[in-house]
Coordinates of C-alpha atoms in Angstrom, one line a residue:
M1 CA -77.2 12.4 -34.8
N2 CA -74.7 9.9 -36.4
R3 CA -76.8 9.9 -39.6
I4 CA -76.6 13.7 -39.7
I5 CA -72.8 13.6 -39.3
V6 CA -72.5 11.0 -42.1
S7 CA -74.7 13.1 -44.3
V8 CA -72.6 16.2 -43.8
I9 CA -69.4 14.3 -44.5
T10 CA -70.9 12.8 -47.6
V11 CA -72.1 16.3 -48.9
F12 CA -68.6 17.7 -48.2
L13 CA -66.9 14.9 -50.1
L14 CA -69.2 15.4 -53.1
L15 CA -68.7 19.2 -53.2
T16 CA -65.0 19.4 -52.6
P17 CA -64.0 18.5 -56.2
L18 CA -66.3 21.3 -57.4
F19 CA -64.5 23.9 -55.3
Q20 CA -61.1 22.6 -56.1
G21 CA -61.5 22.7 -59.9
C22 CA -58.9 21.5 -62.3
G23 CA -56.1 23.5 -60.6
G24 CA -56.2 21.4 -57.5
G25 CA -56.1 24.4 -55.2
V26 CA -52.5 25.3 -56.0
S27 CA -51.8 29.0 -56.6
I28 CA -49.6 30.4 -59.3
Q29 CA -47.5 31.9 -56.5
D30 CA -46.8 28.3 -55.3
E31 CA -45.8 27.4 -58.9
L32 CA -43.5 30.4 -59.1
G33 CA -41.7 29.1 -56.1
M34 CA -40.5 26.2 -58.3
V35 CA -39.3 28.4 -61.1
P36 CA -35.7 29.7 -61.2
G37 CA -35.6 33.5 -60.8
L38 CA -33.3 33.9 -63.8
C39 CA -35.7 32.3 -66.4
F40 CA -36.7 34.5 -69.3
L41 CA -40.5 34.0 -68.9
H42 CA -43.0 31.7 -67.3
V43 CA -46.3 30.5 -68.8
H44 CA -49.1 29.0 -66.7
I45 CA -51.6 27.0 -68.7
S46 CA -55.0 26.1 -67.2
C47 CA -56.6 22.8 -67.9
N48 CA -59.5 24.8 -69.4
M49 CA -57.1 25.9 -72.2
D50 CA -57.7 24.3 -75.6
I51 CA -54.2 23.5 -76.7
K52 CA -55.4 23.1 -80.3
L53 CA -56.0 26.8 -80.4
I54 CA -52.3 27.6 -80.0
P55 CA -50.8 28.3 -83.5
E56 CA -48.9 25.3 -84.9
E57 CA -45.9 27.6 -85.5
V58 CA -45.3 27.5 -81.7
N59 CA -44.5 23.8 -82.1
E60 CA -41.1 24.8 -83.5
F61 CA -40.2 26.1 -80.0
I62 CA -42.5 24.3 -77.6
P63 CA -43.6 20.6 -78.1
L64 CA -47.4 21.1 -78.2
W65 CA -47.9 17.4 -78.0
L66 CA -46.4 17.5 -74.5
C67 CA -48.5 20.5 -73.6
D68 CA -51.6 18.6 -74.7
S69 CA -50.7 15.5 -72.7
L70 CA -50.0 17.6 -69.6
N71 CA -53.1 19.7 -70.1
V72 CA -55.3 16.6 -70.0
R73 CA -54.0 15.9 -66.5
G74 CA -54.6 19.5 -65.2
D75 CA -52.9 22.9 -64.8
F76 CA -49.1 23.1 -65.6
G77 CA -46.3 25.6 -66.2
V78 CA -43.7 26.1 -68.8
S79 CA -40.6 28.2 -68.2
L80 CA -38.0 29.4 -70.7
L81 CA -34.7 28.7 -68.9
G82 CA -32.4 29.7 -71.7
V83 CA -31.5 29.5 -75.4
N84 CA -28.7 27.5 -77.0
L85 CA -26.9 30.2 -79.1
T86 CA -25.4 27.6 -81.5
D87 CA -28.8 26.5 -82.9
F88 CA -31.2 28.8 -81.0
T89 CA -33.1 25.8 -79.4
P90 CA -34.8 26.7 -76.1
Q91 CA -34.2 25.0 -72.8
L92 CA -37.7 24.5 -71.3
L93 CA -38.9 23.5 -67.8
F94 CA -42.3 21.8 -67.7
L95 CA -43.8 21.8 -64.2
S96 CA -46.7 19.7 -63.0
R97 CA -48.3 18.6 -59.7
E98 CA -50.5 16.1 -61.6
L99 CA -47.8 13.6 -62.6
G100 CA -45.2 11.7 -60.7
T101 CA -41.7 11.2 -62.0
D102 CA -42.5 7.7 -63.3
E103 CA -45.6 9.0 -65.2
M104 CA -43.6 11.9 -66.6
L105 CA -40.9 9.4 -67.7
Q106 CA -43.4 7.2 -69.5
L107 CA -44.9 10.3 -71.2
G108 CA -41.4 11.6 -72.2
R109 CA -40.2 8.2 -73.6
T110 CA -43.4 7.7 -75.6
A111 CA -43.6 11.2 -77.0
F112 CA -39.9 11.7 -77.8
N113 CA -39.6 8.1 -78.9
C114 CA -36.4 7.8 -76.9
G115 CA -34.8 5.7 -74.2
S116 CA -33.9 6.6 -70.6
R117 CA -31.5 6.0 -67.8
E118 CA -31.9 6.5 -64.1
N119 CA -29.7 8.9 -62.2
R120 CA -29.4 10.1 -58.6
Q121 CA -32.1 12.8 -59.0
G122 CA -34.5 11.0 -61.3
Y123 CA -34.2 10.1 -65.0
D124 CA -32.5 11.3 -68.2
L125 CA -34.1 11.0 -71.6
I126 CA -31.7 9.6 -74.2
D127 CA -32.1 9.7 -78.0
E128 CA -30.9 7.0 -80.4
R129 CA -27.4 8.6 -80.7
G130 CA -27.0 8.5 -77.0
S131 CA -27.4 12.2 -76.5
M132 CA -29.3 13.6 -73.6
I133 CA -32.5 15.4 -74.6
G134 CA -34.2 15.9 -71.3
S135 CA -34.2 15.2 -67.5
I136 CA -36.9 14.4 -65.0
A137 CA -36.9 15.1 -61.3
G138 CA -39.4 15.6 -58.5
R139 CA -39.7 17.4 -55.1
D140 CA -42.3 18.6 -52.7
G141 CA -45.2 17.2 -54.8
W142 CA -43.9 18.8 -58.0
T143 CA -42.4 17.0 -61.1
C144 CA -40.3 18.8 -63.7
L145 CA -39.2 17.8 -67.2
I146 CA -36.3 19.9 -68.4
T147 CA -35.4 19.7 -72.1
G148 CA -32.1 20.3 -73.9
S149 CA -28.4 19.6 -73.4
G150 CA -27.2 20.0 -69.9
S151 CA -30.7 19.3 -68.6
D152 CA -29.3 17.0 -65.9
R153 CA -27.4 19.9 -64.4
S154 CA -30.5 22.1 -64.6
A155 CA -32.5 19.4 -62.9
R156 CA -30.0 19.1 -60.0
R157 CA -30.1 22.9 -59.6
W158 CA -33.9 22.8 -59.6
L159 CA -33.9 20.2 -56.8
E160 CA -31.8 22.6 -54.7
L161 CA -33.8 25.7 -55.6
E162 CA -34.6 27.9 -52.6
K163 CA -37.6 30.3 -52.5
E164 CA -35.4 33.4 -52.5
E165 CA -33.8 32.2 -55.7
S166 CA -37.1 31.6 -57.5
L167 CA -39.6 33.9 -59.2
A168 CA -41.6 33.8 -56.0
S169 CA -39.0 36.2 -54.5
D170 CA -39.9 38.9 -57.1
S171 CA -42.5 41.0 -55.2
D172 CA -43.5 43.0 -58.2
L173 CA -44.3 39.9 -60.2
I174 CA -46.0 38.2 -57.3
S175 CA -48.3 41.2 -56.9
I176 CA -49.9 40.6 -60.4
S177 CA -49.3 36.9 -60.7
E178 CA -52.6 35.4 -59.6
S179 CA -55.0 34.7 -62.5
D180 CA -57.8 32.3 -63.4
A181 CA -57.2 32.8 -67.1
D182 CA -56.8 30.0 -69.6
L183 CA -53.3 31.2 -70.4
T184 CA -51.0 33.4 -68.2
I185 CA -47.6 34.8 -69.3
L186 CA -45.4 36.2 -66.6
I187 CA -42.2 38.2 -67.3
S188 CA -40.0 39.4 -64.4
H189 CA -37.8 42.4 -64.1
N190 CA -34.7 40.2 -64.8
S191 CA -36.0 39.4 -68.2
I192 CA -37.1 42.9 -69.0
A193 CA -33.6 44.2 -68.0
F194 CA -32.0 41.6 -70.2
V195 CA -33.6 43.2 -73.3
S196 CA -31.4 46.2 -72.6
V197 CA -28.2 44.2 -73.0
I198 CA -29.1 41.9 -75.9
P199 CA -26.1 41.9 -78.4
T200 CA -27.0 43.1 -81.8
G201 CA -24.2 41.5 -83.8
M202 CA -26.4 38.6 -85.1
L203 CA -29.5 40.8 -85.8
S204 CA -30.6 42.3 -89.1
R205 CA -31.0 46.0 -89.5
A206 CA -34.8 45.7 -89.2
Q207 CA -34.5 43.6 -86.0
I208 CA -32.1 46.1 -84.5
G209 CA -34.6 48.9 -85.2
I210 CA -37.3 47.0 -83.4
L211 CA -35.0 46.2 -80.5
N212 CA -34.1 49.9 -80.2
R213 CA -37.7 50.9 -80.1
V214 CA -38.4 48.3 -77.4
K215 CA -35.4 49.7 -75.4
D216 CA -36.7 53.2 -75.7
L217 CA -40.1 52.1 -74.5
I218 CA -38.6 50.3 -71.5
G219 CA -36.6 53.4 -70.7
A220 CA -39.7 55.5 -70.8
I221 CA -42.0 53.5 -68.7
N222 CA -39.5 51.7 -66.4
P223 CA -41.4 48.3 -66.2
K224 CA -40.8 46.0 -63.3
A225 CA -43.0 43.1 -64.1
L226 CA -45.5 42.1 -66.8
R227 CA -48.5 39.8 -66.9
V228 CA -50.4 38.9 -70.1
T229 CA -53.5 36.7 -69.8
L230 CA -55.8 35.1 -72.4
N231 CA -59.3 33.8 -71.9
I232 CA -61.2 32.0 -74.6
S233 CA -64.9 31.5 -73.8
N234 CA -67.0 28.9 -75.6
E235 CA -70.2 30.6 -74.6
E236 CA -72.7 31.9 -77.2
P237 CA -71.3 34.0 -78.7
P238 CA -67.7 33.0 -78.0
L239 CA -65.5 35.7 -76.5
I240 CA -61.7 36.2 -76.6
L241 CA -60.4 38.5 -73.8
L242 CA -56.7 39.6 -73.8
E243 CA -55.5 41.5 -70.7
L244 CA -52.2 43.1 -69.8
Q245 CA -50.9 44.3 -66.4
L246 CA -47.7 46.1 -66.0
V247 CA -45.9 47.0 -62.8
R248 CA -44.0 50.3 -63.1
N249 CA -41.5 52.1 -60.9
G250 CA -43.0 52.9 -57.5
S251 CA -45.4 49.9 -57.6
N252 CA -47.7 51.7 -60.0
V253 CA -49.8 49.3 -62.1
T254 CA -51.0 49.9 -65.7
S255 CA -53.8 47.7 -66.9
F256 CA -55.1 47.2 -70.5
S257 CA -57.6 44.8 -71.9
V258 CA -59.2 44.1 -75.3
S259 CA -62.0 41.7 -76.2
F260 CA -63.3 40.2 -79.5
S261 CA -66.5 38.4 -80.2
D262 CA -68.8 37.6 -83.1
T263 CA -72.1 35.8 -83.3
E264 CA -71.2 33.9 -86.4
F265 CA -67.8 32.4 -85.5
T266 CA -66.7 29.7 -83.1
S267 CA -63.8 30.3 -80.7
T268 CA -61.5 28.5 -83.1
D269 CA -62.6 30.8 -85.9
L270 CA -61.9 33.8 -83.8
V271 CA -58.4 32.7 -83.0
Q272 CA -57.8 32.0 -86.7
L273 CA -59.1 35.5 -87.7
I274 CA -56.8 37.2 -85.1
R275 CA -53.8 35.1 -86.3
D276 CA -54.4 35.9 -89.9
G277 CA -55.2 39.5 -89.3
G278 CA -58.5 39.2 -91.1
F279 CA -60.4 41.2 -88.5
L280 CA -58.4 44.2 -89.5
F281 CA -59.9 44.4 -93.0

């Protein structure tokens, strides 16, 4: 009997990692409980995502080297907290359950080639001029790295964040949030509503025209929450699947999906074709 019990325990221990996967059993809903409700958008990146497939142009706004380093450890999230209107640099929140604050500190110091100092809630990242470029804090098994000026204040607010102040309190967003896709983009009603009040003084005539069309579309369909997912399969032939789910007034849901595959090209080739628009000709 003892041998049977030992065998059952051994099999359970061997199979557990297979069922857990790289996400560690943490849902996107749990992740949204750590994201301020007033952020502009949240992106969940699975450890299955090949960061190298993300266009290099994105590196101007999001440090892809940091995404790659986090991706090696497992699933993680990135939130757009705000934009500095003087130089249009974004303030980002990187969220992980795979790294502790000390590991995140080492990663930040190495990648940003900067110094650091300890504070009451964690650490600040300091550049060679003595300016703050990021802050690191941890709570409830989560570690965050917030970039940009004022990141220490944002980190303190994050440590005090209650569930009702987070994206987890948005029932419309929660209803479509769960996904096993490689890349999941979530936009709440707060962000959608913000589009309607964006000032146009610094926009070109063409940009104002685009913004007005977006406002008209928002007024017509009355969106409450949006989820965009991307899956890139490395099977033969490789397949790219893009899906969209939109919660409208009255909890109605609109779904749309499009896929692209070719027996000649790799997944990298397919992404490049889509980026360049070559598949249209």
